[in-house]
GROMACS .gro file of C-alpha atoms in nm:
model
  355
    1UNK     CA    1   0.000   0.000   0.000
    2UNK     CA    2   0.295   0.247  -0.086
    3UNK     CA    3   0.080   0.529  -0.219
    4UNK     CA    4   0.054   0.848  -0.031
    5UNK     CA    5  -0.209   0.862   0.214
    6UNK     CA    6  -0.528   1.157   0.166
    7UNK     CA    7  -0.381   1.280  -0.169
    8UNK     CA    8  -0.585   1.058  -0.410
    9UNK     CA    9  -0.892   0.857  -0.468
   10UNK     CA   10  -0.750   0.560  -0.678
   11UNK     CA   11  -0.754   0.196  -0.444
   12UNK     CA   12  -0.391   0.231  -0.363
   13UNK     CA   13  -0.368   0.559  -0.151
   14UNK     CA   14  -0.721   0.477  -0.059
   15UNK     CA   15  -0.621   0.142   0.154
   16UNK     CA   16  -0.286   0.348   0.297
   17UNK     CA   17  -0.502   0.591   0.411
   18UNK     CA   18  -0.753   0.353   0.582
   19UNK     CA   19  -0.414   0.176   0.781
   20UNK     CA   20  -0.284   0.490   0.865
   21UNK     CA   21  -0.558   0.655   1.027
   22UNK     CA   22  -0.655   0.286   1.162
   23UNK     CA   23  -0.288   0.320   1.291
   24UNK     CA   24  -0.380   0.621   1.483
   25UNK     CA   25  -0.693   0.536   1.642
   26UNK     CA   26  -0.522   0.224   1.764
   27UNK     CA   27  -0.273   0.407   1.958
   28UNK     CA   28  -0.514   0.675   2.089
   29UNK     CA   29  -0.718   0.359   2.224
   30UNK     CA   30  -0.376   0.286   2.374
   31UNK     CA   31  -0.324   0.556   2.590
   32UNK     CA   32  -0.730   0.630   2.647
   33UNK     CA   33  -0.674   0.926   2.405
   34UNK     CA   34  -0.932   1.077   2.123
   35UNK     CA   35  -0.820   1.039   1.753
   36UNK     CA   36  -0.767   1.392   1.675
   37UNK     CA   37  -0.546   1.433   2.045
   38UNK     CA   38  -0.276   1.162   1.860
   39UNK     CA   39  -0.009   1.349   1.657
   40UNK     CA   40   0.240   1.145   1.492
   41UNK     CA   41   0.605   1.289   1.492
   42UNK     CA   42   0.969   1.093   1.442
   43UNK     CA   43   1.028   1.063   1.830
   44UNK     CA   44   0.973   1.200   2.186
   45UNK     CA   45   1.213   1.468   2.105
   46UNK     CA   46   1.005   1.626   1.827
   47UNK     CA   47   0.696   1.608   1.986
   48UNK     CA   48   0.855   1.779   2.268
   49UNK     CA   49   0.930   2.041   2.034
   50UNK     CA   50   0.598   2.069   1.889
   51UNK     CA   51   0.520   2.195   2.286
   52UNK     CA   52   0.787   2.397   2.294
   53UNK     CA   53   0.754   2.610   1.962
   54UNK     CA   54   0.390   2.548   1.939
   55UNK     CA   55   0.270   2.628   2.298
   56UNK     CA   56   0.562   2.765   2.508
   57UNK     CA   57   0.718   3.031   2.254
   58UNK     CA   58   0.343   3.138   2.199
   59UNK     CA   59   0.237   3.165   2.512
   60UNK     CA   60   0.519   3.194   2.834
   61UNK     CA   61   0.705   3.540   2.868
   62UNK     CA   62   0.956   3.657   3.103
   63UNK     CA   63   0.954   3.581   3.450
   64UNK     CA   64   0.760   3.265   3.405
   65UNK     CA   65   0.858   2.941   3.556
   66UNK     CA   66   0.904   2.584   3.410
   67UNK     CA   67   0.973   2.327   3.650
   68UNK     CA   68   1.163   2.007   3.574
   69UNK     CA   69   1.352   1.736   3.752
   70UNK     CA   70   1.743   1.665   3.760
   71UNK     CA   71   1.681   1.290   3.625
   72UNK     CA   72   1.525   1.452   3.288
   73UNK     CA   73   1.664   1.317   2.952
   74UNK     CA   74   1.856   1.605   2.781
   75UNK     CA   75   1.537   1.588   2.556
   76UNK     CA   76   1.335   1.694   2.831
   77UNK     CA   77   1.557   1.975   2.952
   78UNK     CA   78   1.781   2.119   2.662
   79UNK     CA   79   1.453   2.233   2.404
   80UNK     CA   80   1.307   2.432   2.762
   81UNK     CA   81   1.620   2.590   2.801
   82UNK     CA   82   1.602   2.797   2.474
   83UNK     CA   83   1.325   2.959   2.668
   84UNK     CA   84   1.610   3.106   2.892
   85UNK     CA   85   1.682   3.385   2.643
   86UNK     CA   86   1.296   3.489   2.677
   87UNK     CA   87   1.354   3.492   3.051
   88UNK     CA   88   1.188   3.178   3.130
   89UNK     CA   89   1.313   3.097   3.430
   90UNK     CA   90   1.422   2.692   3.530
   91UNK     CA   91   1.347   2.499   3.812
   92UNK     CA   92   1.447   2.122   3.873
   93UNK     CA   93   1.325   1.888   4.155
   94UNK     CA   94   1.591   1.688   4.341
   95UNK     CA   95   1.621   1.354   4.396
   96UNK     CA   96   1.693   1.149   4.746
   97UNK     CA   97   1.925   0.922   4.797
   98UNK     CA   98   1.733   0.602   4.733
   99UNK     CA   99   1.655   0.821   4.353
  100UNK     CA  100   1.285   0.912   4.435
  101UNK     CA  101   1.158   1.243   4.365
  102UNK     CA  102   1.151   1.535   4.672
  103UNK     CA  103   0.828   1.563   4.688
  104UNK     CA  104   0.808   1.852   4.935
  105UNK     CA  105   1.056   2.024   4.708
  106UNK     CA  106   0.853   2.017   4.429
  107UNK     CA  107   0.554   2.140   4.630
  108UNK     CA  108   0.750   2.423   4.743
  109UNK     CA  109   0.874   2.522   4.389
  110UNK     CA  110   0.549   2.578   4.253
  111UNK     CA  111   0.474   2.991   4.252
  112UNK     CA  112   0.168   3.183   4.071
  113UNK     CA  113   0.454   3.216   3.809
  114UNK     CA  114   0.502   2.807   3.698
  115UNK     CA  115   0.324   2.799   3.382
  116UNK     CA  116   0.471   2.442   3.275
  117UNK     CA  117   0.582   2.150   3.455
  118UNK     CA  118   0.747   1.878   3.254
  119UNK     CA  119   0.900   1.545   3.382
  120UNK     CA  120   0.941   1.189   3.300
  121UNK     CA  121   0.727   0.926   3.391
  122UNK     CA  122   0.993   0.695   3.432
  123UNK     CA  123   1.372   0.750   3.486
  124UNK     CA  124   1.573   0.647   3.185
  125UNK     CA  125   1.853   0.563   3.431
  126UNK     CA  126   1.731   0.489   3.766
  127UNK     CA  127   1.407   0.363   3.648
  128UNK     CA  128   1.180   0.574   3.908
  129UNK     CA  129   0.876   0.549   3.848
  130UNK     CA  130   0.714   0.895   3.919
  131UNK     CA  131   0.392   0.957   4.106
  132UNK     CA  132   0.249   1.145   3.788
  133UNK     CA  133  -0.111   1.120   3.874
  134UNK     CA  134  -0.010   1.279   4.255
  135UNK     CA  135   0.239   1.547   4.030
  136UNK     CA  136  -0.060   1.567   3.745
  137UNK     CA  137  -0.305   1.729   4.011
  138UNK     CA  138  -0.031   1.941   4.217
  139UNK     CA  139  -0.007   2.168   3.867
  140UNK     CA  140  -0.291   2.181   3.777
  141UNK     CA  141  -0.446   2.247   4.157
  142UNK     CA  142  -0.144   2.543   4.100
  143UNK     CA  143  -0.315   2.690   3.740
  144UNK     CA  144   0.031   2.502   3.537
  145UNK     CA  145   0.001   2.274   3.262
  146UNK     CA  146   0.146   1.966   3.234
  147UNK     CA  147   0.375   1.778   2.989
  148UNK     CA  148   0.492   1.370   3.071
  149UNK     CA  149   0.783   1.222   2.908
  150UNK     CA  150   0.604   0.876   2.835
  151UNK     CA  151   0.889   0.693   2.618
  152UNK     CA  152   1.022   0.448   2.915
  153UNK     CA  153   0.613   0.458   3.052
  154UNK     CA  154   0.419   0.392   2.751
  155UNK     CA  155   0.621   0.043   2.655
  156UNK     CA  156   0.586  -0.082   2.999
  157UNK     CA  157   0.285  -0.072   3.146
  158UNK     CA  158  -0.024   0.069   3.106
  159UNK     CA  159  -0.074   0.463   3.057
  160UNK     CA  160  -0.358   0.655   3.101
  161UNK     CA  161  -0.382   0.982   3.006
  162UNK     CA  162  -0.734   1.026   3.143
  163UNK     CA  163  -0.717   0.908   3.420
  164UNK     CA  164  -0.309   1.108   3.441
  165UNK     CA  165  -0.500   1.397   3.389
  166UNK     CA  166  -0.189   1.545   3.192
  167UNK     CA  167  -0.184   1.786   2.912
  168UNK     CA  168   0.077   1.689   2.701
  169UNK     CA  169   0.221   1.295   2.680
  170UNK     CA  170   0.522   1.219   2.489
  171UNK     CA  171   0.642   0.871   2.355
  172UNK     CA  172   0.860   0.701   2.126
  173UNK     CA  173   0.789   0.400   1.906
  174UNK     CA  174   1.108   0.239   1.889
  175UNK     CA  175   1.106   0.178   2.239
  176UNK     CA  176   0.758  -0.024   2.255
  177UNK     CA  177   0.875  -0.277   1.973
  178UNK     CA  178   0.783  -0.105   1.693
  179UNK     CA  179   1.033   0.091   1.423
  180UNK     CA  180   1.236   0.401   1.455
  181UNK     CA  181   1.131   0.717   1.322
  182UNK     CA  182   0.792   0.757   1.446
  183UNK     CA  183   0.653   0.885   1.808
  184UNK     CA  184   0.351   1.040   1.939
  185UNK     CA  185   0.246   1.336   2.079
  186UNK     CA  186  -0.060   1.349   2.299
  187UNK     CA  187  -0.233   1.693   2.335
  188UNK     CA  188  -0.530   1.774   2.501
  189UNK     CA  189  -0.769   1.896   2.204
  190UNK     CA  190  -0.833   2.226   2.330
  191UNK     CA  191  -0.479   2.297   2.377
  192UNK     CA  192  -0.374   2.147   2.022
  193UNK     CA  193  -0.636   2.401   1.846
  194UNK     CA  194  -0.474   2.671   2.007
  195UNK     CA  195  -0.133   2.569   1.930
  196UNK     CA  196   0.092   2.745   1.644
  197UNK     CA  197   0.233   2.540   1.430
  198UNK     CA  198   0.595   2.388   1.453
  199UNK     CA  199   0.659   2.353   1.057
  200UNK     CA  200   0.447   2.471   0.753
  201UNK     CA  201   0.363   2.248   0.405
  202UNK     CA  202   0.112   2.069   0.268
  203UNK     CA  203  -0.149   1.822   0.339
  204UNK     CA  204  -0.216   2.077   0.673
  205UNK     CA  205  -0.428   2.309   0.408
  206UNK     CA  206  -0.758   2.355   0.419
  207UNK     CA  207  -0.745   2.594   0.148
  208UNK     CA  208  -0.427   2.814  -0.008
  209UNK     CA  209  -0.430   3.161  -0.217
  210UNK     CA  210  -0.107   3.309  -0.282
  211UNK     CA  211  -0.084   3.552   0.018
  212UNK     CA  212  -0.316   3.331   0.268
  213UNK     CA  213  -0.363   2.969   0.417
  214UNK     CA  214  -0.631   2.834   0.653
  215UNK     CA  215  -0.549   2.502   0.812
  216UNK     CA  216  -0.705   2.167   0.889
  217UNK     CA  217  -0.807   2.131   1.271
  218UNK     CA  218  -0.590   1.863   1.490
  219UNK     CA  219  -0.396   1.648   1.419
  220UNK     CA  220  -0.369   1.706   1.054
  221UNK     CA  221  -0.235   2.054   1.113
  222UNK     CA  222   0.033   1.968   1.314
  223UNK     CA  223   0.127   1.734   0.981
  224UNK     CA  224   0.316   1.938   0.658
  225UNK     CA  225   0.393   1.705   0.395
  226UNK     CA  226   0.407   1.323   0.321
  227UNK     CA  227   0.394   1.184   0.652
  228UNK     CA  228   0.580   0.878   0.769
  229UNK     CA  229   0.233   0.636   0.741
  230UNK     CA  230   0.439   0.308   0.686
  231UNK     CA  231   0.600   0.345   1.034
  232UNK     CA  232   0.270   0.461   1.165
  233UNK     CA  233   0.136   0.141   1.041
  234UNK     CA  234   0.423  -0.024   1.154
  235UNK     CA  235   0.346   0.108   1.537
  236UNK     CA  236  -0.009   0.033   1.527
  237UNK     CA  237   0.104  -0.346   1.471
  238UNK     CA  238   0.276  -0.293   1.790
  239UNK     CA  239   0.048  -0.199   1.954
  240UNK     CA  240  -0.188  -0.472   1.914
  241UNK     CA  241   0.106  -0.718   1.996
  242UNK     CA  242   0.138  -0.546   2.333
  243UNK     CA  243  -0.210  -0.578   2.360
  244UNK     CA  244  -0.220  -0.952   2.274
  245UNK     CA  245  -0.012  -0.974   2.584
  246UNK     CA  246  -0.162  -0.740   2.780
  247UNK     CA  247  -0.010  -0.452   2.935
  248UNK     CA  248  -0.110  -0.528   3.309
  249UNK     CA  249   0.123  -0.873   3.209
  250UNK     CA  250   0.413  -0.643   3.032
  251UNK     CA  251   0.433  -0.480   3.371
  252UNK     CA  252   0.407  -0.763   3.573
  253UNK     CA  253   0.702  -0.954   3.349
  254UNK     CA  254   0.915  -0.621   3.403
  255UNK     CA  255   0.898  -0.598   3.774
  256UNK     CA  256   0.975  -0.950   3.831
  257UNK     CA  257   1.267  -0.999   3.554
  258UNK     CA  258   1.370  -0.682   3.700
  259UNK     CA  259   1.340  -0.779   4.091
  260UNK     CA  260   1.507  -1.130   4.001
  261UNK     CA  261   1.755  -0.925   3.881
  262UNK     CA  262   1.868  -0.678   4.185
  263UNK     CA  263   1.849  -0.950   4.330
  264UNK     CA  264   2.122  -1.165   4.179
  265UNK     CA  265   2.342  -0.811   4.091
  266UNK     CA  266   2.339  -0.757   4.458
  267UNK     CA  267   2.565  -1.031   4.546
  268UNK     CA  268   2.829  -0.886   4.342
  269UNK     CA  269   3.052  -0.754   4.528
  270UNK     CA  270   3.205  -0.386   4.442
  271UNK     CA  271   2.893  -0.340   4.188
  272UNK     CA  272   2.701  -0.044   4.282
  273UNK     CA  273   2.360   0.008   4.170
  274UNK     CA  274   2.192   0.329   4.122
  275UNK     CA  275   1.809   0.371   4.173
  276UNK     CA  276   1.493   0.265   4.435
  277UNK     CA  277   1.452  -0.106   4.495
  278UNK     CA  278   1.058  -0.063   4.295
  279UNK     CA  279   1.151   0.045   3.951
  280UNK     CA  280   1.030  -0.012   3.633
  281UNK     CA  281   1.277  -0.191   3.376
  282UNK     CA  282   1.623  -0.100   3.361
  283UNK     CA  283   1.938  -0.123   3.601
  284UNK     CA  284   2.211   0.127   3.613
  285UNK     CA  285   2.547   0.051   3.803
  286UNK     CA  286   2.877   0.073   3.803
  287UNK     CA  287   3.128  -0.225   3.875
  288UNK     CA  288   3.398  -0.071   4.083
  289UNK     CA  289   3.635   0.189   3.912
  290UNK     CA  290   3.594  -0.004   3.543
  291UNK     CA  291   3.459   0.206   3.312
  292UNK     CA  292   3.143   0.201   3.187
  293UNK     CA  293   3.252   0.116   2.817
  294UNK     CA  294   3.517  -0.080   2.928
  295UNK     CA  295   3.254  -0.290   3.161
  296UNK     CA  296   2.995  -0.292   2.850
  297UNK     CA  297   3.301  -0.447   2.569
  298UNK     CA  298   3.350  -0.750   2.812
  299UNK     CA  299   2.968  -0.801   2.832
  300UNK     CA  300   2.937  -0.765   2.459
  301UNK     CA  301   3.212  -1.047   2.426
  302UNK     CA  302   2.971  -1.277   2.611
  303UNK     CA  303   2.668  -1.159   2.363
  304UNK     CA  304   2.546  -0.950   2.609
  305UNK     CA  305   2.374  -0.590   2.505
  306UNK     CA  306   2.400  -0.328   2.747
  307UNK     CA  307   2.466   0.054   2.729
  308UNK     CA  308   2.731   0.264   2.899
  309UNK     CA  309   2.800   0.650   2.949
  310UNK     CA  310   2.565   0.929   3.034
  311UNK     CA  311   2.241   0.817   2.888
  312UNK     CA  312   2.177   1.150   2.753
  313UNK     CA  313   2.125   1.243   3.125
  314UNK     CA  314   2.414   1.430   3.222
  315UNK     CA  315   2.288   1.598   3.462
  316UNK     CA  316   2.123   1.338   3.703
  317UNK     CA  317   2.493   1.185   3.637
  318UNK     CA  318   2.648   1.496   3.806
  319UNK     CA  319   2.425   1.425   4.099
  320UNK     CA  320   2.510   1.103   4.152
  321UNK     CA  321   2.852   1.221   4.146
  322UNK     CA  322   2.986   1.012   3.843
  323UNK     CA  323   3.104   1.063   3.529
  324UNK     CA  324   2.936   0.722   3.393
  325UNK     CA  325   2.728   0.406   3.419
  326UNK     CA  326   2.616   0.096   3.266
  327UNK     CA  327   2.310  -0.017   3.209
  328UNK     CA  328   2.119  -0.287   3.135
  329UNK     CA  329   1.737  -0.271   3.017
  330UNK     CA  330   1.452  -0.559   3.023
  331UNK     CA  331   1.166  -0.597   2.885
  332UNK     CA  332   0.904  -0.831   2.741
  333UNK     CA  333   1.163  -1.053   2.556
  334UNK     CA  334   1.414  -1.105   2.876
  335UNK     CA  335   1.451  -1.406   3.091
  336UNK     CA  336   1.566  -1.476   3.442
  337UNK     CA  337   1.814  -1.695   3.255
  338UNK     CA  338   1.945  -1.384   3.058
  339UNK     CA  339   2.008  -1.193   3.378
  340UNK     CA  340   2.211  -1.512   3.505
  341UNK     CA  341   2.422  -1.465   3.185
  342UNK     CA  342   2.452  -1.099   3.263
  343UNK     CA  343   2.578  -1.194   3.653
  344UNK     CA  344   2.811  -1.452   3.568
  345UNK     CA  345   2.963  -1.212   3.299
  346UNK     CA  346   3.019  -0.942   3.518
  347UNK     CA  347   3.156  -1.180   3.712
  348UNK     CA  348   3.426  -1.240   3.398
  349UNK     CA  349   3.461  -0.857   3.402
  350UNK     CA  350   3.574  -0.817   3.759
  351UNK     CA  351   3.827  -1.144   3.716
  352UNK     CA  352   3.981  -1.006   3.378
  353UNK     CA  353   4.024  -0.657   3.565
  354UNK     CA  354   4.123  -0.825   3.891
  355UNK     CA  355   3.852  -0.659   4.108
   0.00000   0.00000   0.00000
């Protein structure tokens, strides 16, 4: 079905724009969203961006507040920080030592002036799973909006927005077994009608003269040119895979791979692990004074898969006072024999660097 999708009336663009837009309303059903609150963008960056230029630029001046958290992906802080020059001011929420949020912080940060607060669902390195509901009706009880960084949430269990309450809800579809180069925004549909628009083309039209344009409502609008309707497609099949499963099981799976393995990585000696003990899916440590890469090659060897470095959270790195970590991520795939692999070759590593 390769022809382009609401352009023509022939069979061919006809079926790709029945999958597409089928694609669409599967997801919305996903995350209890409406059709037209489901914009499709490359990634959880973009659709951040869509806020930022669509909603923040248009509507926060200077002396307004944004409030954030230190264990934000640079995706969730760097596009709020071009707000700076406007005289936007940044806050960020600390963390505790076990890697929870400071609640009482947060609540004390909020002033008449917070117009935004944005933070992630779940930590992409300590895997904290944030009380957004409890956060969700803090801002709003304030007069902020609010804006969830779903892309560790949305593949792991099951997300609400609804019930979340939240204004904005950002995700990613390679992380939720589907392709890369397609995400989602969720906007509330009064919001999105309000929005400008982040970038200007075709197929948004309604009608064009050569000195004027009025636009289709939401989500079309927020949608210049071809659009990427084979990876759309692609993440509605997904989608109904997770559902096949079930996402109350896909959490289920996660917490106990993921409890199985603290469990194991805790008998290691001189392996530190960063994070609470109830955590969604992944497991960030360090073993010793290895480094991260160095600690991820040896793994590798074994046929292992893991990341190392920052994790695009530099930051949240600075507060935990390294430069580094590794990190290894579960999901629905994973066994409890995998993570027995992964102990008994980090095991290997401390032998071959005589730890």
């Amino acid at each position: 079905h390769n022809a382009n999708v609401h352009r023509a009336v022939h069979t061919l663009s006809q079926e790709a724009t029945e999958l597409y837009d089928g694609a669409r309303e599967k997801i919305a059903r996903f995350v209890n969203a409406d059709f037209n609150e489901i914009i499709f963008v490359k990634n959880a960056t973009e659709a951040i961006n869509v806020v930022l230029f669509g909603w923040a630029m248009k509507n926060l001046k200077a002396g307004d507040e944004i409030i954030s958290t230190v264990m934000e992906h640079h995706s969730n802080i760097v596009p709020w920080q071009s707000l700076q020059k406007k005289g936007v001011k940044l806050k960020f929420v600390d963390i505790d030592e076990d890697g929870n949020l400071n609640m009482e912080q947060f609540e004390n940060l909020l002033t008449n002036k917070t117009k935004l607060v944005t933070f992630t669902h779940v930590s992409n390195v300590l895997g904290t799973i944030n009380p957004v509901k409890k956060i969700t009706q803090m801002a709003h009880d304030n007069g902020s909006l609010v804006l969830i960084d779903g892309a560790q949430s949305v593949p792991h269990m099951p997300v609400d927005v609804r019930d979340i309450g939240c204004d904005f809800l950002v995700f990613s579809g390679h992380k939720m077994l589907g392709p890369a180069g397609i995400g989602c925004l969720y906007g509330r549909q009064d919001i999105l009608e309000e929005m400008d628009l982040f970038m200007l083309g075709s197929d948004m039209i309604k009608e064009v003269k050569l000195h004027e344009t009025t636009f289709r409502e939401s989500p079309w609008k927020f949608e210049p040119g071809t659009p990427n309707f084979a990876d759309a497609f692609a993440l509605g099949i997904a989608v109904d895979y997770l559902n096949s499963i079930g996402m109350k099981n896909v959490q289920s799976h996660g917490q106990e791979i993921v409890q199985y393995a603290l469990e194991k990585m805790q008998e290691i000696e001189n392996l530190i692990i960063y994070g609470p003990k109830e955590r969604s899916g992944v497991i960030s440590f360090n073993v010793g004074d290895i480094h991260s890469h160095d600690v991820s090659s040896l793994l590798d060897e074994d046929g292992i898969a893991v990341r190392s470095g920052h994790h695009c959270a530099q930051p949240l790195m600075a507060r935990l006072g390294i430069g580094s970590a590794t990190r290894a991520s579960f999901y629905v795939y994973n066994t409890k024999r995998e993570v027995d692999a992964l102990v008994s070759s980090l095991e290997r590593a401390k032998k071959v660097f005589k730890l």
